[in-house]
Amino acid sequence: MLVDAHAHLDSYADRDEVIARARAAGLVHVVLVGQWREGRGMAGALDAVALAREDRSFFSATAGIHPHDAEQASEADFAELRRICQDADVVAVGEAGLDFHYDHSPREVQKEAFARQVRLARELRKPLVVHTREADAETAGILERELGPDGGVIHCFTSDWTAAQRYLALGMYLSFSGVITFRNADAVRDAAARAPLDRILVETDCPFLAPVPHRGKRNEPAWVAATAQALASLRGMPADELGRVTTENARRCLRLPAGSP
Ligand SMILES: [Zn+2]
Ligand SMILES: [Zn+2]
């Protein structure tokens, strides 16, 4: 039993096959992250919502404006984001956050777009999906000022235990991706081994970040199993137990439907 807590499926021409493989691999739910994209606006997010409506027991949708796109998104886009996030089939706001590794948008613009979406989540009483890279101090600072009572998740957590503790103190969950299978990720593995068992999730962030042994290929939800296996062995527990606990955590954090036992 596994949940892929963060997947982008809007670019797959063979999506039906990808979904069939996810079900065959034992996934019970996939969180579809919808985001603004250049030339398409919020169409990808609307697509995620439509897919979630087709099968609510297996899919949920989120909608957000990624820090990469913070500068390009217009006021009309933010207004549309607000409308989409009010939909009952949108479980969370995001991904939103700060990315100071790529700096595709100026940092001040990223901070403003992030703070707006943290406030939107607070206002709508929904959890938040956070993207943060090389920006822990600023990300945690904004969350400490603006985060609402519904918390959320640091997706694709790639920092260290010190940063993890600051997010955990805010009530956030930490979601681990294929990065924990990469050779140069000792600090991330350390945090993954030490985080409280009731605060960890697994995700693919597909189509990127395929876990070993698939590294370098286009990622897909079925491969969250490799990440869950790696996380289980880091924590010295059976993979099926890790799957059960992270499924429960994802359902609690993102208020996913309970699903069949
Ligand atoms: Zn991200
Ligand atoms: Zn993502």
PDB file of N, CA, C and O in Angstrom, residues 72-120:
ATOM      1  N   GLN A  72       6.390  35.461 -13.907  1.00  0.00           N
ATOM      2  CA  GLN A  72       5.586  35.469 -15.127  1.00  0.00           C
ATOM      3  C   GLN A  72       4.085  35.424 -14.861  1.00  0.00           C
ATOM      4  O   GLN A  72       3.298  35.854 -15.695  1.00  0.00           O
ATOM      5  N   ALA A  73       3.694  34.849 -13.741  1.00  0.00           N
ATOM      6  CA  ALA A  73       2.262  34.722 -13.455  1.00  0.00           C
ATOM      7  C   ALA A  73       1.673  36.109 -13.208  1.00  0.00           C
ATOM      8  O   ALA A  73       2.254  36.932 -12.512  1.00  0.00           O
ATOM      9  N   SER A  74       0.503  36.340 -13.811  1.00  0.00           N
ATOM     10  CA  SER A  74      -0.134  37.658 -13.720  1.00  0.00           C
ATOM     11  C   SER A  74      -1.141  37.698 -12.571  1.00  0.00           C
ATOM     12  O   SER A  74      -1.442  36.667 -11.961  1.00  0.00           O
ATOM     13  N   GLU A  75      -1.672  38.873 -12.332  1.00  0.00           N
ATOM     14  CA  GLU A  75      -2.742  39.002 -11.333  1.00  0.00           C
ATOM     15  C   GLU A  75      -3.934  38.133 -11.714  1.00  0.00           C
ATOM     16  O   GLU A  75      -4.573  37.531 -10.856  1.00  0.00           O
ATOM     17  N   ALA A  76      -4.229  38.067 -13.024  1.00  0.00           N
ATOM     18  CA  ALA A  76      -5.349  37.225 -13.471  1.00  0.00           C
ATOM     19  C   ALA A  76      -5.076  35.753 -13.158  1.00  0.00           C
ATOM     20  O   ALA A  76      -5.990  35.003 -12.804  1.00  0.00           O
ATOM     21  N   ASP A  77      -3.794  35.354 -13.283  1.00  0.00           N
ATOM     22  CA  ASP A  77      -3.446  33.971 -12.956  1.00  0.00           C
ATOM     23  C   ASP A  77      -3.656  33.698 -11.468  1.00  0.00           C
ATOM     24  O   ASP A  77      -4.151  32.631 -11.084  1.00  0.00           O
ATOM     25  N   PHE A  78      -3.264  34.647 -10.627  1.00  0.00           N
ATOM     26  CA  PHE A  78      -3.477  34.457  -9.190  1.00  0.00           C
ATOM     27  C   PHE A  78      -4.968  34.402  -8.863  1.00  0.00           C
ATOM     28  O   PHE A  78      -5.398  33.638  -7.994  1.00  0.00           O
ATOM     29  N   ALA A  79      -5.754  35.203  -9.585  1.00  0.00           N
ATOM     30  CA  ALA A  79      -7.204  35.180  -9.359  1.00  0.00           C
ATOM     31  C   ALA A  79      -7.776  33.824  -9.779  1.00  0.00           C
ATOM     32  O   ALA A  79      -8.638  33.254  -9.094  1.00  0.00           O
ATOM     33  N   GLU A  80      -7.262  33.285 -10.903  1.00  0.00           N
ATOM     34  CA  GLU A  80      -7.747  31.980 -11.341  1.00  0.00           C
ATOM     35  C   GLU A  80      -7.314  30.883 -10.356  1.00  0.00           C
ATOM     36  O   GLU A  80      -8.073  29.960 -10.056  1.00  0.00           O
ATOM     37  N   LEU A  81      -6.091  31.025  -9.859  1.00  0.00           N
ATOM     38  CA  LEU A  81      -5.605  30.061  -8.859  1.00  0.00           C
ATOM     39  C   LEU A  81      -6.547  30.034  -7.654  1.00  0.00           C
ATOM     40  O   LEU A  81      -6.916  28.961  -7.171  1.00  0.00           O
ATOM     41  N   ARG A  82      -6.952  31.205  -7.206  1.00  0.00           N
ATOM     42  CA  ARG A  82      -7.867  31.272  -6.060  1.00  0.00           C
ATOM     43  C   ARG A  82      -9.176  30.542  -6.360  1.00  0.00           C
ATOM     44  O   ARG A  82      -9.667  29.764  -5.549  1.00  0.00           O
ATOM     45  N   ARG A  83      -9.719  30.761  -7.579  1.00  0.00           N
ATOM     46  CA  ARG A  83     -10.969  30.094  -7.955  1.00  0.00           C
ATOM     47  C   ARG A  83     -10.796  28.579  -7.974  1.00  0.00           C
ATOM     48  O   ARG A  83     -11.624  27.840  -7.450  1.00  0.00           O
ATOM     49  N   ILE A  84      -9.676  28.130  -8.567  1.00  0.00           N
ATOM     50  CA  ILE A  84      -9.456  26.679  -8.675  1.00  0.00           C
ATOM     51  C   ILE A  84      -9.297  26.062  -7.280  1.00  0.00           C
ATOM     52  O   ILE A  84      -9.829  24.994  -6.994  1.00  0.00           O
ATOM     53  N   CYS A  85      -8.581  26.750  -6.407  1.00  0.00           N
ATOM     54  CA  CYS A  85      -8.311  26.195  -5.068  1.00  0.00           C
ATOM     55  C   CYS A  85      -9.566  26.109  -4.209  1.00  0.00           C
ATOM     56  O   CYS A  85      -9.606  25.364  -3.233  1.00  0.00           O
ATOM     57  N   GLN A  86     -10.603  26.859  -4.574  1.00  0.00           N
ATOM     58  CA  GLN A  86     -11.861  26.777  -3.830  1.00  0.00           C
ATOM     59  C   GLN A  86     -12.630  25.501  -4.143  1.00  0.00           C
ATOM     60  O   GLN A  86     -13.532  25.119  -3.404  1.00  0.00           O
ATOM     61  N   ASP A  87     -12.249  24.833  -5.236  1.00  0.00           N
ATOM     62  CA  ASP A  87     -12.925  23.599  -5.651  1.00  0.00           C
ATOM     63  C   ASP A  87     -12.711  22.502  -4.601  1.00  0.00           C
ATOM     64  O   ASP A  87     -11.612  22.317  -4.105  1.00  0.00           O
ATOM     65  N   ALA A  88     -13.780  21.777  -4.312  1.00  0.00           N
ATOM     66  CA  ALA A  88     -13.690  20.712  -3.301  1.00  0.00           C
ATOM     67  C   ALA A  88     -12.727  19.604  -3.716  1.00  0.00           C
ATOM     68  O   ALA A  88     -12.218  18.872  -2.864  1.00  0.00           O
ATOM     69  N   ASP A  89     -12.489  19.450  -5.020  1.00  0.00           N
ATOM     70  CA  ASP A  89     -11.565  18.411  -5.464  1.00  0.00           C
ATOM     71  C   ASP A  89     -10.103  18.843  -5.393  1.00  0.00           C
ATOM     72  O   ASP A  89      -9.209  18.068  -5.742  1.00  0.00           O
ATOM     73  N   VAL A  90      -9.845  20.064  -4.981  1.00  0.00           N
ATOM     74  CA  VAL A  90      -8.462  20.520  -4.756  1.00  0.00           C
ATOM     75  C   VAL A  90      -8.182  20.398  -3.266  1.00  0.00           C
ATOM     76  O   VAL A  90      -8.775  21.107  -2.450  1.00  0.00           O
ATOM     77  N   VAL A  91      -7.289  19.466  -2.920  1.00  0.00           N
ATOM     78  CA  VAL A  91      -7.064  19.173  -1.497  1.00  0.00           C
ATOM     79  C   VAL A  91      -6.070  20.130  -0.856  1.00  0.00           C
ATOM     80  O   VAL A  91      -6.065  20.286   0.362  1.00  0.00           O
ATOM     81  N   ALA A  92      -5.196  20.769  -1.671  1.00  0.00           N
ATOM     82  CA  ALA A  92      -4.143  21.600  -1.087  1.00  0.00           C
ATOM     83  C   ALA A  92      -3.749  22.711  -2.052  1.00  0.00           C
ATOM     84  O   ALA A  92      -3.951  22.591  -3.263  1.00  0.00           O
ATOM     85  N   VAL A  93      -3.175  23.766  -1.496  1.00  0.00           N
ATOM     86  CA  VAL A  93      -2.626  24.862  -2.294  1.00  0.00           C
ATOM     87  C   VAL A  93      -1.134  24.583  -2.505  1.00  0.00           C
ATOM     88  O   VAL A  93      -0.413  24.280  -1.564  1.00  0.00           O
ATOM     89  N   GLY A  94      -0.688  24.679  -3.761  1.00  0.00           N
ATOM     90  CA  GLY A  94       0.738  24.476  -4.052  1.00  0.00           C
ATOM     91  C   GLY A  94       0.909  23.547  -5.231  1.00  0.00           C
ATOM     92  O   GLY A  94      -0.067  23.031  -5.761  1.00  0.00           O
ATOM     93  N   GLU A  95       2.146  23.357  -5.734  1.00  0.00           N
ATOM     94  CA  GLU A  95       3.278  23.717  -4.944  1.00  0.00           C
ATOM     95  C   GLU A  95       3.617  25.193  -5.071  1.00  0.00           C
ATOM     96  O   GLU A  95       3.525  25.778  -6.154  1.00  0.00           O
ATOM     97  N   ALA A  96       4.031  25.740  -3.944  1.00  0.00           N
ATOM     98  CA  ALA A  96       4.441  27.125  -3.860  1.00  0.00           C
ATOM     99  C   ALA A  96       5.675  27.160  -2.967  1.00  0.00           C
ATOM    100  O   ALA A  96       5.858  26.277  -2.136  1.00  0.00           O
ATOM    101  N   GLY A  97       6.509  28.165  -3.152  1.00  0.00           N
ATOM    102  CA  GLY A  97       7.689  28.201  -2.292  1.00  0.00           C
ATOM    103  C   GLY A  97       8.786  29.081  -2.831  1.00  0.00           C
ATOM    104  O   GLY A  97       8.521  30.092  -3.506  1.00  0.00           O
ATOM    105  N   LEU A  98      10.014  28.683  -2.520  1.00  0.00           N
ATOM    106  CA  LEU A  98      11.189  29.471  -2.890  1.00  0.00           C
ATOM    107  C   LEU A  98      12.242  28.551  -3.476  1.00  0.00           C
ATOM    108  O   LEU A  98      12.522  27.493  -2.919  1.00  0.00           O
ATOM    109  N   ASP A  99      12.818  28.944  -4.612  1.00  0.00           N
ATOM    110  CA  ASP A  99      13.903  28.172  -5.214  1.00  0.00           C
ATOM    111  C   ASP A  99      15.055  29.107  -5.506  1.00  0.00           C
ATOM    112  O   ASP A  99      15.054  29.803  -6.526  1.00  0.00           O
ATOM    113  N   PHE A 100      16.030  29.137  -4.598  1.00  0.00           N
ATOM    114  CA  PHE A 100      17.189  30.015  -4.748  1.00  0.00           C
ATOM    115  C   PHE A 100      18.356  29.290  -5.413  1.00  0.00           C
ATOM    116  O   PHE A 100      19.452  29.821  -5.517  1.00  0.00           O
ATOM    117  N   HIS A 101      18.093  28.042  -5.878  1.00  0.00           N
ATOM    118  CA  HIS A 101      19.117  27.322  -6.644  1.00  0.00           C
ATOM    119  C   HIS A 101      19.082  27.797  -8.092  1.00  0.00           C
ATOM    120  O   HIS A 101      20.103  28.187  -8.647  1.00  0.00           O
ATOM    121  N   TYR A 102      17.889  27.793  -8.668  1.00  0.00           N
ATOM    122  CA  TYR A 102      17.767  28.205 -10.064  1.00  0.00           C
ATOM    123  C   TYR A 102      17.524  29.699 -10.224  1.00  0.00           C
ATOM    124  O   TYR A 102      17.905  30.287 -11.237  1.00  0.00           O
ATOM    125  N   ASP A 103      16.853  30.318  -9.237  1.00  0.00           N
ATOM    126  CA  ASP A 103      16.566  31.757  -9.308  1.00  0.00           C
ATOM    127  C   ASP A 103      15.908  32.150 -10.639  1.00  0.00           C
ATOM    128  O   ASP A 103      16.262  33.168 -11.229  1.00  0.00           O
ATOM    129  N   HIS A 104      14.947  31.349 -11.104  1.00  0.00           N
ATOM    130  CA  HIS A 104      14.257  31.703 -12.353  1.00  0.00           C
ATOM    131  C   HIS A 104      13.411  32.960 -12.210  1.00  0.00           C
ATOM    132  O   HIS A 104      13.131  33.637 -13.198  1.00  0.00           O
ATOM    133  N   SER A 105      12.960  33.250 -11.004  1.00  0.00           N
ATOM    134  CA  SER A 105      12.281  34.518 -10.727  1.00  0.00           C
ATOM    135  C   SER A 105      13.090  35.234  -9.651  1.00  0.00           C
ATOM    136  O   SER A 105      13.748  34.582  -8.831  1.00  0.00           O
ATOM    137  N   PRO A 106      13.050  36.588  -9.639  1.00  0.00           N
ATOM    138  CA  PRO A 106      13.793  37.319  -8.605  1.00  0.00           C
ATOM    139  C   PRO A 106      13.313  36.903  -7.207  1.00  0.00           C
ATOM    140  O   PRO A 106      12.130  36.614  -7.010  1.00  0.00           O
ATOM    141  N   ARG A 107      14.228  36.869  -6.256  1.00  0.00           N
ATOM    142  CA  ARG A 107      13.902  36.337  -4.929  1.00  0.00           C
ATOM    143  C   ARG A 107      12.773  37.106  -4.246  1.00  0.00           C
ATOM    144  O   ARG A 107      11.930  36.496  -3.586  1.00  0.00           O
ATOM    145  N   GLU A 108      12.761  38.415  -4.394  1.00  0.00           N
ATOM    146  CA  GLU A 108      11.703  39.188  -3.738  1.00  0.00           C
ATOM    147  C   GLU A 108      10.327  38.838  -4.325  1.00  0.00           C
ATOM    148  O   GLU A 108       9.327  38.793  -3.608  1.00  0.00           O
ATOM    149  N   VAL A 109      10.303  38.599  -5.648  1.00  0.00           N
ATOM    150  CA  VAL A 109       9.038  38.220  -6.304  1.00  0.00           C
ATOM    151  C   VAL A 109       8.610  36.825  -5.839  1.00  0.00           C
ATOM    152  O   VAL A 109       7.427  36.569  -5.580  1.00  0.00           O
ATOM    153  N   GLN A 110       9.583  35.913  -5.718  1.00  0.00           N
ATOM    154  CA  GLN A 110       9.275  34.570  -5.207  1.00  0.00           C
ATOM    155  C   GLN A 110       8.672  34.638  -3.806  1.00  0.00           C
ATOM    156  O   GLN A 110       7.701  33.951  -3.496  1.00  0.00           O
ATOM    157  N   LYS A 111       9.281  35.464  -2.968  1.00  0.00           N
ATOM    158  CA  LYS A 111       8.816  35.553  -1.575  1.00  0.00           C
ATOM    159  C   LYS A 111       7.379  36.063  -1.515  1.00  0.00           C
ATOM    160  O   LYS A 111       6.561  35.560  -0.737  1.00  0.00           O
ATOM    161  N   GLU A 112       7.085  37.064  -2.352  1.00  0.00           N
ATOM    162  CA  GLU A 112       5.735  37.629  -2.360  1.00  0.00           C
ATOM    163  C   GLU A 112       4.715  36.591  -2.855  1.00  0.00           C
ATOM    164  O   GLU A 112       3.652  36.416  -2.256  1.00  0.00           O
ATOM    165  N   ALA A 113       5.074  35.895  -3.946  1.00  0.00           N
ATOM    166  CA  ALA A 113       4.146  34.887  -4.495  1.00  0.00           C
ATOM    167  C   ALA A 113       3.934  33.748  -3.492  1.00  0.00           C
ATOM    168  O   ALA A 113       2.820  33.214  -3.364  1.00  0.00           O
ATOM    169  N   PHE A 114       4.988  33.388  -2.796  1.00  0.00           N
ATOM    170  CA  PHE A 114       4.873  32.316  -1.794  1.00  0.00           C
ATOM    171  C   PHE A 114       3.975  32.763  -0.642  1.00  0.00           C
ATOM    172  O   PHE A 114       3.021  32.067  -0.270  1.00  0.00           O
ATOM    173  N   ALA A 115       4.259  33.947  -0.110  1.00  0.00           N
ATOM    174  CA  ALA A 115       3.464  34.437   1.034  1.00  0.00           C
ATOM    175  C   ALA A 115       1.985  34.533   0.665  1.00  0.00           C
ATOM    176  O   ALA A 115       1.101  34.201   1.461  1.00  0.00           O
ATOM    177  N   ARG A 116       1.693  34.968  -0.559  1.00  0.00           N
ATOM    178  CA  ARG A 116       0.296  35.060  -0.996  1.00  0.00           C
ATOM    179  C   ARG A 116      -0.376  33.696  -0.961  1.00  0.00           C
ATOM    180  O   ARG A 116      -1.540  33.570  -0.575  1.00  0.00           O
ATOM    181  N   GLN A 117       0.362  32.661  -1.398  1.00  0.00           N
ATOM    182  CA  GLN A 117      -0.240  31.328  -1.452  1.00  0.00           C
ATOM    183  C   GLN A 117      -0.339  30.700  -0.059  1.00  0.00           C
ATOM    184  O   GLN A 117      -1.260  29.933   0.205  1.00  0.00           O
ATOM    185  N   VAL A 118       0.591  31.047   0.833  1.00  0.00           N
ATOM    186  CA  VAL A 118       0.456  30.567   2.220  1.00  0.00           C
ATOM    187  C   VAL A 118      -0.807  31.166   2.832  1.00  0.00           C
ATOM    188  O   VAL A 118      -1.584  30.486   3.496  1.00  0.00           O
ATOM    189  N   ARG A 119      -1.026  32.452   2.547  1.00  0.00           N
ATOM    190  CA  ARG A 119      -2.238  33.117   3.077  1.00  0.00           C
ATOM    191  C   ARG A 119      -3.506  32.546   2.436  1.00  0.00           C
ATOM    192  O   ARG A 119      -4.531  32.400   3.099  1.00  0.00           O
ATOM    193  N   LEU A 120      -3.422  32.209   1.139  1.00  0.00           N
ATOM    194  CA  LEU A 120      -4.578  31.619   0.455  1.00  0.00           C
ATOM    195  C   LEU A 120      -4.962  30.291   1.113  1.00  0.00           C
ATOM    196  O   LEU A 120      -6.144  30.025   1.376  1.00  0.00           O
TER     197      LEU A 120
END
